[in-house]
Amino acid sequence: AQSVTQLGSHVSVSEGALVLLRCNYSSSVPPYLFWYVQYPNQGLQLLLKYTSAATLVKGINGFEAEFKKSETSFHLTKPSAHMSDAAEYFCAVRVYSGSARQLTFGSGTQLTVLP
Amino acid sequence: NAGVTQTPKFQVLKTGQSMTLQCAQDMNHNSMYWYRQDPGMGLRLIYYSASEGTTDKGEVPNGYNVSRLNKREFSLRLESAAPSQTSVYFCASSEFGGQVVYGYTFGSGTRLTVV
């Protein structure tokens, strides 16, 4: 079965510091991986996705993620945090089940940006 | 704006009452999904519809029913609401088919409280 695990339910960084949100996956087939962001009282927005092309994926708002097969990881990074980055972030893996392709989500990481 | 529209945004029910959550998308997507979001548990799939005319159970289907009314609309029904169904419900849609991988487009959610 395919799954993702997000390490750290809460992460705090200072404004201007590096953001690193961790995601490890488990999959017996080449995975398709996603990062989503959820701002308060809103739905989820796609940040970036890995679909077996380039291992370094660039997304919106300056975020990027690197697929590392040897470490089964897909960590999300941003060089310099902004106050507006405060949100909850979800890693997800696409699974094949029955008649549909579904997304299975991690439990989320709440990012706090300190002034 | 094009996207996924959910109604209502907020609802309070008494235990035992029934209600239907509505979802509509205007992106001509084939697949639609209902998730619930609970603190610390990420998003869990309730039901999905791979294409018009088909529906399947997800991870947590008990207490819910769904109807794929047409390609645009996918409703979620609670026949007899219970306090354990207090949650935020998200509808999502996606393309389906071929080797191209798409993410999901999410609605803004329905915050349901059962008292």
CSV table of C-alpha atoms in Angstrom, one decimal:
chain,number,residue,atom,x,y,z
A,1,ALA,CA,0.0,0.0,0.0
A,2,GLN,CA,1.2,3.5,-0.7
A,3,SER,CA,1.3,6.1,2.1
A,4,VAL,CA,3.1,9.2,3.3
A,5,THR,CA,4.4,10.2,6.7
A,6,GLN,CA,5.0,13.8,7.7
A,7,LEU,CA,7.5,14.3,10.4
A,8,GLY,CA,6.6,17.0,12.8
A,9,SER,CA,3.1,18.2,13.2
A,10,HIS,CA,4.3,21.7,14.1
A,11,VAL,CA,7.3,23.6,12.8
A,12,SER,CA,8.3,27.1,13.8
A,13,VAL,CA,10.8,29.2,11.9
A,14,SER,CA,11.9,32.9,12.0
A,15,GLU,CA,11.1,35.2,9.2
A,16,GLY,CA,13.9,34.9,6.6
A,17,ALA,CA,15.0,31.5,7.8
A,18,LEU,CA,15.0,28.3,5.8
A,19,VAL,CA,11.8,26.3,5.8
A,20,LEU,CA,12.1,22.5,5.8
A,21,LEU,CA,9.0,20.3,6.0
A,22,ARG,CA,9.6,16.6,5.9
A,23,CYS,CA,7.7,13.9,4.1
A,24,ASN,CA,8.6,10.3,3.6
A,25,TYR,CA,6.7,7.9,1.3
A,26,SER,CA,6.1,4.2,1.1
A,27,SER,CA,5.3,2.8,-2.3
A,28,SER,CA,6.0,-0.4,-4.2
A,29,VAL,CA,5.7,1.4,-7.5
A,30,PRO,CA,7.2,4.7,-8.7
A,31,PRO,CA,5.2,7.2,-6.7
A,32,TYR,CA,3.5,10.4,-7.8
A,33,LEU,CA,3.9,12.9,-4.9
A,34,PHE,CA,2.2,16.2,-4.1
A,35,TRP,CA,2.5,19.1,-1.7
A,36,TYR,CA,-0.6,21.1,-0.8
A,37,VAL,CA,-1.0,24.2,1.4
A,38,GLN,CA,-4.1,25.2,3.4
A,39,TYR,CA,-4.5,28.7,4.7
A,40,PRO,CA,-6.9,29.2,7.6
A,41,ASN,CA,-10.6,28.5,6.7
A,42,GLN,CA,-9.7,27.7,3.1
A,43,GLY,CA,-9.5,24.6,0.9
A,44,LEU,CA,-6.2,23.0,-0.1
A,45,GLN,CA,-4.1,24.5,-2.9
A,46,LEU,CA,-1.6,22.6,-5.0
A,47,LEU,CA,2.0,23.8,-4.3
A,48,LEU,CA,3.9,21.4,-6.5
A,49,LYS,CA,3.9,17.8,-7.8
A,50,TYR,CA,6.4,15.1,-8.7
A,51,THR,CA,5.5,12.9,-11.7
A,52,SER,CA,8.8,11.1,-12.4
A,53,ALA,CA,10.3,13.8,-14.5
A,54,ALA,CA,12.9,16.0,-12.9
A,55,THR,CA,13.7,15.1,-9.3
A,56,LEU,CA,13.9,18.7,-8.2
A,57,VAL,CA,10.4,20.2,-8.5
A,58,LYS,CA,9.7,23.9,-8.3
A,59,GLY,CA,6.3,25.2,-7.1
A,60,ILE,CA,4.5,28.3,-6.4
A,61,ASN,CA,5.5,31.0,-3.8
A,62,GLY,CA,9.2,30.0,-4.0
A,63,PHE,CA,8.7,26.5,-2.6
A,64,GLU,CA,10.5,23.5,-4.1
A,65,ALA,CA,10.9,19.8,-3.2
A,66,GLU,CA,13.4,17.1,-4.1
A,67,PHE,CA,12.5,13.5,-4.8
A,68,LYS,CA,15.1,11.2,-3.3
A,69,LYS,CA,14.4,7.6,-4.0
A,70,SER,CA,17.3,6.3,-1.9
A,71,GLU,CA,15.8,8.0,1.2
A,72,THR,CA,12.1,7.6,0.1
A,73,SER,CA,11.7,11.3,0.8
A,74,PHE,CA,10.0,14.3,-0.7
A,75,HIS,CA,10.8,17.2,1.6
A,76,LEU,CA,9.5,20.7,1.0
A,77,THR,CA,11.9,23.6,1.3
A,78,LYS,CA,11.9,27.4,0.9
A,79,PRO,CA,15.1,29.4,1.3
A,80,SER,CA,13.6,32.4,3.2
A,81,ALA,CA,10.3,32.2,5.1
A,82,HIS,CA,7.8,35.0,4.9
A,83,MET,CA,5.0,35.7,7.3
A,84,SER,CA,2.5,34.9,4.6
A,85,ASP,CA,3.8,31.3,4.5
A,86,ALA,CA,2.1,30.5,7.8
A,87,ALA,CA,-0.3,27.7,7.0
A,88,GLU,CA,-0.8,24.0,7.2
A,89,TYR,CA,1.1,21.9,4.6
A,90,PHE,CA,0.1,18.4,3.4
A,91,CYS,CA,2.1,15.9,1.6
A,92,ALA,CA,0.2,13.4,-0.5
A,93,VAL,CA,0.8,10.3,-2.7
A,94,ARG,CA,-1.3,9.1,-5.6
A,95,VAL,CA,-2.6,5.6,-5.1
A,96,TYR,CA,-4.4,3.2,-7.4
A,97,SER,CA,-7.5,1.7,-5.9
A,98,GLY,CA,-10.4,0.2,-7.6
A,99,SER,CA,-11.7,2.3,-10.5
A,100,ALA,CA,-10.0,5.6,-9.5
A,101,ARG,CA,-6.7,7.2,-8.8
A,102,GLN,CA,-6.9,8.7,-5.4
A,103,LEU,CA,-4.7,10.9,-3.2
A,104,THR,CA,-3.7,9.7,0.3
A,105,PHE,CA,-2.7,12.6,2.5
A,106,GLY,CA,-0.3,12.8,5.4
A,107,SER,CA,-1.4,14.2,8.7
A,108,GLY,CA,-0.2,17.7,8.0
A,109,THR,CA,2.5,20.1,9.3
A,110,GLN,CA,1.5,23.4,10.8
A,111,LEU,CA,4.1,26.1,9.9
A,112,THR,CA,4.4,29.1,12.1
A,113,VAL,CA,6.6,32.0,11.0
A,114,LEU,CA,7.9,34.1,13.8
A,115,PRO,CA,8.7,37.8,13.3
B,1,ASN,CA,-13.9,31.8,-11.0
B,2,ALA,CA,-13.8,28.3,-12.3
B,3,GLY,CA,-13.4,25.6,-9.7
B,4,VAL,CA,-15.2,23.5,-7.1
B,5,THR,CA,-18.2,25.0,-5.2
B,6,GLN,CA,-19.5,23.6,-2.0
B,7,THR,CA,-22.6,24.5,-0.1
B,8,PRO,CA,-23.3,25.2,2.6
B,9,LYS,CA,-20.2,26.7,4.2
B,10,PHE,CA,-21.3,26.2,7.7
B,11,GLN,CA,-24.0,23.9,9.3
B,12,VAL,CA,-25.1,23.0,12.8
B,13,LEU,CA,-27.2,19.8,13.1
B,14,LYS,CA,-28.8,18.0,16.0
B,15,THR,CA,-28.0,14.4,16.5
B,16,GLY,CA,-30.2,12.3,14.3
B,17,GLN,CA,-31.0,15.0,11.8
B,18,SER,CA,-30.1,14.4,8.1
B,19,MET,CA,-28.6,16.7,5.6
B,20,THR,CA,-27.0,16.8,2.1
B,21,LEU,CA,-23.7,18.6,1.3
B,22,GLN,CA,-23.6,19.8,-2.2
B,23,CYS,CA,-20.6,20.0,-4.5
B,24,ALA,CA,-20.3,21.2,-8.1
B,25,GLN,CA,-17.4,21.6,-10.5
B,26,ASP,CA,-17.2,23.5,-13.8
B,27,MET,CA,-13.9,22.2,-15.1
B,28,ASN,CA,-15.3,19.2,-16.9
B,29,HIS,CA,-13.4,16.8,-14.6
B,30,ASN,CA,-14.3,13.2,-14.6
B,31,SER,CA,-13.5,12.2,-11.0
B,32,MET,CA,-14.9,13.7,-7.8
B,33,TYR,CA,-14.1,13.0,-4.1
B,34,TRP,CA,-15.4,13.7,-0.6
B,35,TYR,CA,-12.9,14.0,2.2
B,36,ARG,CA,-13.2,14.9,5.9
B,37,GLN,CA,-10.6,16.8,7.8
B,38,ASP,CA,-10.1,16.3,11.5
B,39,PRO,CA,-7.3,17.8,13.6
B,40,GLY,CA,-4.1,15.7,13.6
B,41,MET,CA,-5.6,13.2,11.1
B,42,GLY,CA,-5.1,14.9,7.8
B,43,LEU,CA,-7.7,14.3,5.1
B,44,ARG,CA,-9.5,11.0,5.0
B,45,LEU,CA,-11.4,9.8,1.9
B,46,ILE,CA,-15.1,9.1,2.5
B,47,TYR,CA,-16.4,8.3,-1.0
B,48,TYR,CA,-15.3,9.0,-4.6
B,49,SER,CA,-16.6,8.8,-8.0
B,50,ALA,CA,-14.2,7.9,-10.8
B,51,SER,CA,-16.6,8.9,-13.5
B,52,GLU,CA,-20.2,9.8,-14.0
B,53,GLY,CA,-22.4,6.9,-13.0
B,54,THR,CA,-19.9,5.2,-10.6
B,55,THR,CA,-19.3,5.7,-6.9
B,56,ASP,CA,-17.0,3.8,-4.5
B,57,LYS,CA,-16.3,3.7,-0.8
B,58,GLY,CA,-13.1,5.3,0.6
B,59,GLU,CA,-11.4,4.9,3.9
B,60,VAL,CA,-14.3,6.1,6.2
B,61,PRO,CA,-17.7,5.6,4.5
B,62,ASN,CA,-19.8,4.5,7.4
B,63,GLY,CA,-22.7,6.9,8.1
B,64,TYR,CA,-22.5,8.5,4.7
B,65,ASN,CA,-24.1,8.1,1.2
B,66,VAL,CA,-23.3,9.8,-2.0
B,67,SER,CA,-24.9,10.6,-5.3
B,68,ARG,CA,-23.1,11.5,-8.6
B,69,LEU,CA,-26.0,13.4,-10.1
B,70,ASN,CA,-24.2,14.2,-13.3
B,71,LYS,CA,-20.7,15.0,-14.4
B,72,ARG,CA,-20.7,18.3,-12.6
B,73,GLU,CA,-22.3,17.4,-9.2
B,74,PHE,CA,-21.5,15.0,-6.4
B,75,SER,CA,-23.4,15.2,-3.2
B,76,LEU,CA,-22.8,13.7,0.3
B,77,ARG,CA,-25.6,12.8,2.5
B,78,LEU,CA,-25.7,12.2,6.3
B,79,GLU,CA,-28.8,10.2,7.0
B,80,SER,CA,-28.7,10.4,10.8
B,81,ALA,CA,-26.0,12.7,12.0
B,82,ALA,CA,-23.8,11.8,15.0
B,83,PRO,CA,-21.4,14.0,17.0
B,84,SER,CA,-18.5,11.9,15.6
B,85,GLN,CA,-19.4,13.4,12.2
B,86,THR,CA,-18.4,16.9,13.4
B,87,SER,CA,-15.7,17.8,10.9
B,88,VAL,CA,-14.7,19.9,8.0
B,89,TYR,CA,-15.8,18.3,4.7
B,90,PHE,CA,-14.0,18.9,1.4
B,91,CYS,CA,-15.1,18.1,-2.1
B,92,ALA,CA,-12.4,17.8,-4.8
B,93,SER,CA,-12.3,17.0,-8.5
B,94,SER,CA,-9.6,15.8,-10.9
B,95,GLU,CA,-9.0,14.7,-14.4
B,96,PHE,CA,-8.8,11.0,-15.0
B,97,GLY,CA,-7.2,8.9,-17.6
B,98,GLY,CA,-4.0,8.5,-19.6
B,99,GLN,CA,-0.5,8.7,-18.2
B,100,VAL,CA,-0.6,12.3,-17.2
B,101,VAL,CA,-0.9,12.9,-13.5
B,102,TYR,CA,-3.1,15.6,-12.2
B,103,GLY,CA,-3.6,17.0,-8.8
B,104,TYR,CA,-6.9,17.7,-7.2
B,105,THR,CA,-8.9,21.0,-7.2
B,106,PHE,CA,-10.5,21.5,-3.8
B,107,GLY,CA,-13.6,23.4,-2.7
B,108,SER,CA,-13.4,25.7,0.2
B,109,GLY,CA,-15.1,23.3,2.6
B,110,THR,CA,-18.2,22.8,4.8
B,111,ARG,CA,-17.7,23.1,8.5
B,112,LEU,CA,-20.3,20.8,10.1
B,113,THR,CA,-21.1,20.6,13.8
B,114,VAL,CA,-23.3,18.0,15.2
B,115,VAL,CA,-24.7,18.6,18.7
